């Protein structure tokens, strides 16, 4: 909860989900739809460091519905959250093993008068987490770091749930998840009567989840099928942080509109027209016209950092020297200390500069910050903690 509060103060798209909530499983035959799964994630993000407290949380409807014009679906999502049961292993009063079933949302309120003064929409929802949900949140010693844009970008509920599982295990530095088929169905909310043939489950669930995660998450996922005879009995998932170029591509994708995302994932997008095509089709092109076009294109690509001077603001460029002095240096050093696992931050920085090469000169702002953070995490995963 301290981490959640710190990320909330920082702002941005990153938020945490407590590990106990990630690992809680669905009751047999129940699951959350994609829209309700997103709403639950937004509730956790909004509650932040106060999620464990017995208080009421609130959120604007406009932050939930995104591009939809109406709010009619929000009530359905809230009702789905109320009636969905989760389960965890527990012990009875006699000391016997039991399965405990519970809800995550205790009560919710939805405003029905949504237009305020001046005709501006002002609809809000309020909710309270159940005592069981607050207990799980408070008892969590680990957490998954997730990206809000990635959560809202998934088109498969199974992909979103697997994304949470991977984010949790990567943060624990345990990038392998081995689970039997019963546990997999319970974790992802796959109905026992659905996809009885594993080939269907592979095609409809695992492959779809992998393609979305590989495109939108800060890591990639692979899996190995473990068989007993001809039947698949267990799945072993492996989650690997993306390297710096892949992290940059992910940040770019999350910043783009979701329309065309599937086509981009399948490399079915037309290439951008070259600059020359914007020039007059004539054998006698005026050199002044060419210069004018190039000048306008260059100006459109210029960044505030490049026009204001070196290091005019944090993350204008990656530091060239030691990570000790200056605004960007201190910010980069803090990320290296937090995500580098104890390795010397200047050692990681030298490896980062060598890995990126000339590409490092093209990065600035949040893209550079996220690229550096991703490299620190990948550096630790590859080398382990220093002895």
Coordinates of C-alpha atoms in Angstrom, one line a residue:
X1 CA 0.0 0.0 0.0
X2 CA 3.0 2.3 0.5
X3 CA 4.0 1.6 -3.1
X4 CA 0.5 2.2 -4.3
X5 CA 0.4 5.6 -2.5
X6 CA 3.7 6.6 -3.9
X7 CA 2.7 5.8 -7.5
X8 CA -0.6 7.7 -7.0
X9 CA 1.4 10.8 -5.9
X10 CA 3.7 10.4 -8.8
X11 CA 0.9 10.2 -11.3
X12 CA 1.3 8.5 -14.7
X13 CA -0.1 5.2 -15.9
X14 CA 1.6 2.8 -13.5
X15 CA -0.3 1.3 -10.6
X16 CA 0.0 -1.8 -8.4
X17 CA -2.4 -4.6 -7.7
X18 CA -1.8 -6.5 -4.4
X19 CA -0.4 -10.0 -5.0
X20 CA -3.1 -11.7 -2.9
X21 CA -5.8 -10.2 -5.2
X22 CA -4.0 -11.3 -8.3
X23 CA -3.7 -14.9 -7.0
X24 CA -7.3 -15.2 -5.8
X25 CA -9.1 -17.7 -8.0
X26 CA -12.6 -17.7 -9.4
X27 CA -15.2 -20.1 -8.0
X28 CA -15.8 -22.9 -10.4
X29 CA -18.1 -21.8 -13.3
X30 CA -17.7 -18.1 -12.6
X31 CA -15.5 -15.4 -14.1
X32 CA -15.5 -11.6 -14.9
X33 CA -16.1 -10.2 -18.3
X34 CA -13.4 -8.0 -19.8
X35 CA -15.3 -4.8 -19.1
X36 CA -15.9 -5.8 -15.4
X37 CA -12.2 -6.9 -15.1
X38 CA -11.2 -3.4 -16.3
X39 CA -13.5 -1.7 -13.9
X40 CA -12.1 -3.7 -11.0
X41 CA -8.6 -2.7 -12.0
X42 CA -9.6 1.0 -12.2
X43 CA -11.2 0.7 -8.7
X44 CA -7.9 -0.6 -7.3
X45 CA -6.0 2.1 -9.1
X46 CA -8.3 4.8 -7.8
X47 CA -8.3 3.5 -4.2
X48 CA -4.5 3.5 -4.3
X49 CA -2.9 3.3 -0.9
X50 CA -6.2 3.6 0.9
X51 CA -7.7 0.4 -0.6
X52 CA -7.2 -1.6 2.6
X53 CA -9.2 0.9 4.7
X54 CA -12.9 0.6 5.6
X55 CA -13.9 3.7 3.7
X56 CA -15.9 4.6 0.6
X57 CA -14.0 5.2 -2.6
X58 CA -15.3 7.2 -5.6
X59 CA -14.7 7.6 -9.3
X60 CA -16.1 9.7 -12.2
X61 CA -18.2 7.7 -14.7
X62 CA -16.3 9.5 -17.5
X63 CA -13.1 7.8 -16.3
X64 CA -14.8 4.4 -16.7
X65 CA -16.7 4.5 -20.0
X66 CA -13.9 5.9 -22.1
X67 CA -15.3 6.4 -25.6
X68 CA -18.8 5.3 -25.0
X69 CA -21.4 8.1 -25.0
X70 CA -23.8 6.6 -22.4
X71 CA -23.3 5.1 -19.0
X72 CA -25.9 2.3 -19.2
X73 CA -23.2 -0.4 -19.1
X74 CA -21.7 0.8 -15.8
X75 CA -24.6 -0.5 -13.8
X76 CA -24.3 -4.0 -15.4
X77 CA -20.6 -4.0 -14.6
X78 CA -21.2 -3.1 -11.0
X79 CA -23.8 -5.8 -10.6
X80 CA -21.5 -8.4 -12.2
X81 CA -18.8 -7.5 -9.6
X82 CA -21.3 -7.9 -6.8
X83 CA -22.4 -11.4 -7.8
X84 CA -19.0 -12.9 -8.8
X85 CA -17.6 -15.2 -6.2
X86 CA -13.9 -15.8 -5.6
X87 CA -12.3 -18.5 -3.6
X88 CA -9.2 -19.2 -1.5
X89 CA -7.9 -22.0 0.7
X90 CA -8.6 -21.6 4.4
X91 CA -9.0 -23.6 7.6
X92 CA -12.2 -24.5 9.5
X93 CA -12.8 -24.1 13.2
X94 CA -11.8 -27.8 13.5
X95 CA -8.5 -27.2 11.8
X96 CA -9.6 -28.9 8.5
X97 CA -8.8 -27.6 5.1
X98 CA -11.7 -25.6 3.6
X99 CA -12.5 -23.5 0.5
X100 CA -13.7 -20.0 1.4
X101 CA -16.0 -18.2 -1.0
X102 CA -16.5 -14.4 -0.9
X103 CA -17.1 -11.2 -3.0
X104 CA -14.8 -8.3 -3.5
X105 CA -17.4 -5.5 -3.6
X106 CA -19.5 -5.0 -0.5
X107 CA -21.7 -2.0 -1.6
X108 CA -21.8 0.4 -4.5
X109 CA -23.7 3.6 -5.4
X110 CA -24.3 4.9 -8.8
X111 CA -25.6 8.5 -9.4
X112 CA -28.7 8.6 -11.6
X113 CA -28.7 12.4 -12.0
X114 CA -25.6 12.9 -14.1
X115 CA -26.0 16.5 -15.5
X116 CA -24.9 19.4 -13.4
X117 CA -24.9 23.2 -13.9
X118 CA -24.4 24.3 -17.4
X119 CA -25.3 20.9 -18.8
X120 CA -22.0 19.3 -17.9
X121 CA -22.0 15.6 -17.1
X122 CA -21.0 15.0 -13.5
X123 CA -21.9 11.3 -12.8
X124 CA -20.0 9.4 -10.2
X125 CA -19.9 6.0 -8.6
X126 CA -18.9 5.0 -5.1
X127 CA -18.0 1.6 -3.6
X128 CA -16.7 -0.2 -0.6
X129 CA -14.5 -3.3 -0.7
X130 CA -15.6 -6.2 1.4
X131 CA -13.7 -7.1 4.6
X132 CA -12.2 -10.1 2.8
X133 CA -10.9 -8.0 0.0
X134 CA -9.4 -5.5 2.4
X135 CA -7.8 -8.3 4.3
X136 CA -6.2 -9.7 1.1
X137 CA -5.0 -6.2 0.2
X138 CA -3.5 -5.6 3.6
X139 CA -1.8 -9.0 3.9
X140 CA -0.2 -8.8 0.5
X141 CA 3.6 -8.7 0.8
X142 CA 4.1 -8.6 -3.0
X143 CA 2.4 -6.7 -5.8
X144 CA 2.1 -6.6 -9.6
X145 CA 3.1 -3.3 -11.3
X146 CA 0.7 -2.7 -14.2
X147 CA 0.1 -0.1 -16.8
X148 CA -3.3 1.6 -17.0
X149 CA -3.2 1.9 -20.8
X150 CA -2.3 -1.7 -21.2
X151 CA -5.2 -2.8 -18.9
X152 CA -7.6 -0.7 -21.0
X153 CA -6.1 -1.9 -24.2
X154 CA -6.6 -5.7 -23.8
X155 CA -9.5 -7.2 -25.8
X156 CA -9.5 -10.6 -24.1
X157 CA -10.4 -11.1 -20.4
X158 CA -8.0 -14.1 -20.4
X159 CA -5.2 -12.0 -21.7
X160 CA -5.8 -9.4 -19.0
X161 CA -5.8 -12.0 -16.2
X162 CA -2.6 -13.7 -17.6
X163 CA -1.0 -10.2 -17.8
X164 CA -1.7 -9.7 -14.1
X165 CA -0.1 -13.1 -13.3
X166 CA 3.0 -12.3 -15.3
X167 CA 3.4 -8.8 -13.9
X168 CA 3.2 -10.3 -10.3
X169 CA 5.8 -13.0 -11.0
X170 CA 8.2 -10.7 -12.8
X171 CA 8.1 -8.3 -9.8
X172 CA 8.9 -11.2 -7.5
X173 CA 11.9 -12.1 -9.7
X174 CA 10.2 -15.5 -10.2
X175 CA 9.5 -15.4 -13.9
X176 CA 8.1 -19.0 -14.1
X177 CA 4.5 -20.1 -13.3
X178 CA 3.8 -23.8 -13.4
X179 CA 0.1 -24.6 -13.0
X180 CA -2.1 -27.6 -13.6
X181 CA -5.1 -27.4 -15.9
X182 CA -7.6 -27.1 -13.0
X183 CA -5.6 -24.3 -11.5
X184 CA -5.2 -22.5 -14.8
X185 CA -9.0 -22.5 -15.4
X186 CA -9.6 -21.2 -11.9
X187 CA -7.0 -18.5 -12.2
X188 CA -8.1 -17.2 -15.7
X189 CA -11.9 -17.8 -15.1
X190 CA -12.3 -20.4 -17.9
X191 CA -15.5 -22.3 -17.6
X192 CA -15.0 -26.0 -16.9
X193 CA -17.3 -26.9 -19.8
X194 CA -15.6 -24.6 -22.2
X195 CA -12.7 -25.5 -24.5
X196 CA -12.7 -29.1 -23.4
X197 CA -10.3 -30.0 -26.2
X198 CA -6.9 -28.5 -25.3
X199 CA -6.3 -27.6 -29.0
X200 CA -9.3 -25.2 -28.7
X201 CA -8.0 -23.8 -25.4
X202 CA -4.6 -23.2 -26.9
X203 CA -6.1 -21.4 -29.9
X204 CA -8.8 -19.4 -28.2
X205 CA -7.1 -18.6 -24.9
X206 CA -3.4 -19.0 -24.8
X207 CA -2.5 -17.9 -28.3
X208 CA -4.8 -14.9 -28.1
X209 CA -3.4 -13.9 -24.7
X210 CA 0.2 -14.2 -25.8
X211 CA -0.3 -12.0 -28.9
X212 CA -1.9 -9.3 -26.9
X213 CA 0.6 -9.4 -24.0
X214 CA 3.6 -9.4 -26.4
X215 CA 2.2 -6.3 -28.0
X216 CA 1.0 -4.3 -24.9
X217 CA 2.9 -5.5 -21.8
X218 CA 6.4 -4.7 -20.6
X219 CA 7.3 -8.3 -21.0
X220 CA 6.7 -11.3 -23.3
X221 CA 5.3 -14.7 -22.4
X222 CA 6.0 -18.2 -23.6
X223 CA 4.7 -21.5 -22.4
X224 CA 5.5 -25.2 -22.4
X225 CA 2.9 -28.0 -22.3
X226 CA 3.6 -30.8 -20.0
X227 CA 1.9 -34.1 -20.9
X228 CA 1.0 -37.3 -19.3
X229 CA 0.5 -39.6 -22.2
X230 CA -1.3 -37.6 -24.8
X231 CA -3.2 -35.4 -22.4
X232 CA -1.8 -32.0 -21.3
X233 CA -1.8 -31.9 -17.5
X234 CA 0.3 -28.8 -16.7
X235 CA 1.4 -25.6 -18.3
X236 CA 4.7 -23.8 -17.5
X237 CA 4.7 -20.1 -18.4
X238 CA 7.9 -18.1 -18.7
X239 CA 7.7 -14.3 -18.5
X240 CA 10.7 -12.3 -19.8
X241 CA 11.2 -8.5 -19.6
X242 CA 11.5 -6.8 -23.0
X243 CA 14.8 -5.2 -24.0
X244 CA 15.1 -1.5 -24.6
X245 CA 14.0 -1.3 -28.2
X246 CA 11.0 -3.5 -27.6
X247 CA 10.0 -1.4 -24.5
X248 CA 10.1 1.7 -26.8
X249 CA 7.9 0.0 -29.3
X250 CA 5.4 -0.9 -26.6
X251 CA 5.3 2.6 -25.2
X252 CA 4.6 3.8 -28.8
X253 CA 1.8 1.3 -29.2
X254 CA 0.1 2.2 -26.0
X255 CA 0.1 5.8 -27.1
X256 CA -1.6 5.1 -30.3
X257 CA -5.3 4.6 -30.9
X258 CA -6.6 1.0 -30.5
X259 CA -8.1 1.1 -34.0
X260 CA -5.7 -0.8 -36.2
X261 CA -3.9 -2.4 -33.3
X262 CA -4.6 -5.9 -34.5
X263 CA -3.4 -5.1 -38.0
X264 CA -0.2 -3.6 -36.6
X265 CA 0.3 -6.7 -34.5
X266 CA 0.0 -8.8 -37.6
X267 CA 2.2 -6.4 -39.7
X268 CA -0.7 -5.6 -42.0
X269 CA -0.3 -1.9 -41.9
X270 CA 0.7 0.3 -44.8
X271 CA 4.0 2.1 -44.5
X272 CA 4.1 5.9 -44.1
X273 CA 4.4 7.7 -47.4
X274 CA 7.9 9.1 -48.0
X275 CA 8.6 12.8 -47.9
X276 CA 9.3 12.9 -51.6
X277 CA 5.7 12.0 -52.4
X278 CA 4.6 15.3 -50.8
X279 CA 6.6 17.3 -53.4
X280 CA 5.2 18.5 -56.7
X281 CA 5.4 15.9 -59.4
X282 CA 7.6 17.8 -61.9
X283 CA 11.0 17.3 -63.4
X284 CA 11.9 20.9 -62.5
X285 CA 11.3 20.9 -58.8
X286 CA 12.3 24.3 -57.3
X287 CA 15.1 23.8 -54.7
X288 CA 13.4 26.4 -52.5
X289 CA 10.2 24.3 -52.5
X290 CA 12.2 21.2 -51.4
X291 CA 13.9 23.2 -48.7
X292 CA 10.6 24.5 -47.5
X293 CA 9.0 21.1 -47.2
X294 CA 12.1 19.7 -45.4
X295 CA 12.1 22.7 -43.0
X296 CA 8.4 22.1 -42.1
X297 CA 8.9 18.4 -41.6
X298 CA 11.9 18.9 -39.4
X299 CA 10.0 21.5 -37.3
X300 CA 7.1 19.1 -36.8
X301 CA 9.5 16.4 -35.5
X302 CA 11.3 18.8 -33.1
X303 CA 10.8 18.2 -29.4
X304 CA 10.7 20.8 -26.7
X305 CA 13.9 19.3 -25.3
X306 CA 15.8 19.6 -28.5
X307 CA 14.8 23.3 -29.0
X308 CA 15.3 24.4 -25.5
X309 CA 18.8 23.1 -25.1
X310 CA 20.5 20.1 -23.5
X311 CA 18.9 18.9 -20.3
X312 CA 16.4 21.8 -20.3
X313 CA 14.1 19.5 -18.3
X314 CA 14.3 16.0 -16.9
X315 CA 14.8 13.2 -19.4
X316 CA 15.7 15.5 -22.3
X317 CA 18.5 13.0 -23.0
X318 CA 20.3 10.1 -21.2
X319 CA 23.2 11.3 -19.1
X320 CA 26.7 10.8 -20.7
X321 CA 28.6 10.7 -17.4
X322 CA 28.2 9.4 -13.9
X323 CA 24.7 9.2 -12.5
X324 CA 25.3 11.6 -9.6
X325 CA 24.7 15.2 -10.7
X326 CA 21.9 17.0 -12.3
X327 CA 18.1 16.5 -12.5
X328 CA 18.1 13.7 -15.0
X329 CA 21.1 12.0 -13.5
X330 CA 19.5 11.8 -10.1
X331 CA 16.2 10.5 -11.6
X332 CA 18.1 7.9 -13.6
X333 CA 20.1 6.9 -10.6
X334 CA 17.0 6.4 -8.5
X335 CA 15.5 4.1 -11.1
X336 CA 18.8 2.1 -11.3
X337 CA 18.9 1.7 -7.5
X338 CA 15.2 0.7 -7.4
X339 CA 15.1 -1.8 -10.3
X340 CA 18.8 -2.8 -10.7
X341 CA 18.8 -5.3 -7.9
X342 CA 21.9 -4.0 -6.2
X343 CA 24.2 -3.7 -9.3
X344 CA 26.2 -0.5 -9.6
X345 CA 24.0 1.9 -11.5
X346 CA 26.9 3.3 -13.5
X347 CA 27.7 -0.2 -14.6
X348 CA 24.1 -0.7 -15.8
X349 CA 24.2 2.7 -17.5
X350 CA 27.3 1.9 -19.4
X351 CA 25.7 -1.4 -20.6
X352 CA 22.6 0.6 -21.6
X353 CA 24.5 3.1 -23.6
X354 CA 26.4 0.3 -25.4
X355 CA 23.2 -1.7 -26.0
X356 CA 21.3 1.3 -27.4
X357 CA 24.0 2.9 -29.5
X358 CA 22.8 5.7 -31.8
X359 CA 19.2 4.9 -31.0
X360 CA 19.7 6.6 -27.6
X361 CA 20.0 10.0 -29.3
X362 CA 16.4 9.6 -30.6
X363 CA 14.8 9.1 -27.1
X364 CA 13.6 11.7 -24.7
X365 CA 10.8 12.2 -22.1
X366 CA 8.7 9.4 -20.8
X367 CA 9.9 7.0 -23.6
X368 CA 13.5 7.4 -22.4
X369 CA 12.5 7.0 -18.8
X370 CA 10.5 3.8 -19.4
X371 CA 13.3 2.4 -21.7
X372 CA 15.9 2.9 -19.0
X373 CA 13.7 1.3 -16.4
X374 CA 12.9 -1.7 -18.6
X375 CA 16.7 -2.2 -19.3
X376 CA 17.4 -2.2 -15.5
X377 CA 14.8 -4.9 -14.9
X378 CA 16.1 -7.0 -17.9
X379 CA 19.7 -6.5 -16.7
X380 CA 18.8 -7.9 -13.3
X381 CA 16.8 -10.8 -14.8
X382 CA 19.7 -11.8 -17.0
X383 CA 22.4 -11.6 -14.4
X384 CA 20.6 -12.2 -11.1
X385 CA 21.6 -10.3 -8.0
X386 CA 25.3 -9.5 -7.3
X387 CA 27.0 -11.8 -4.9

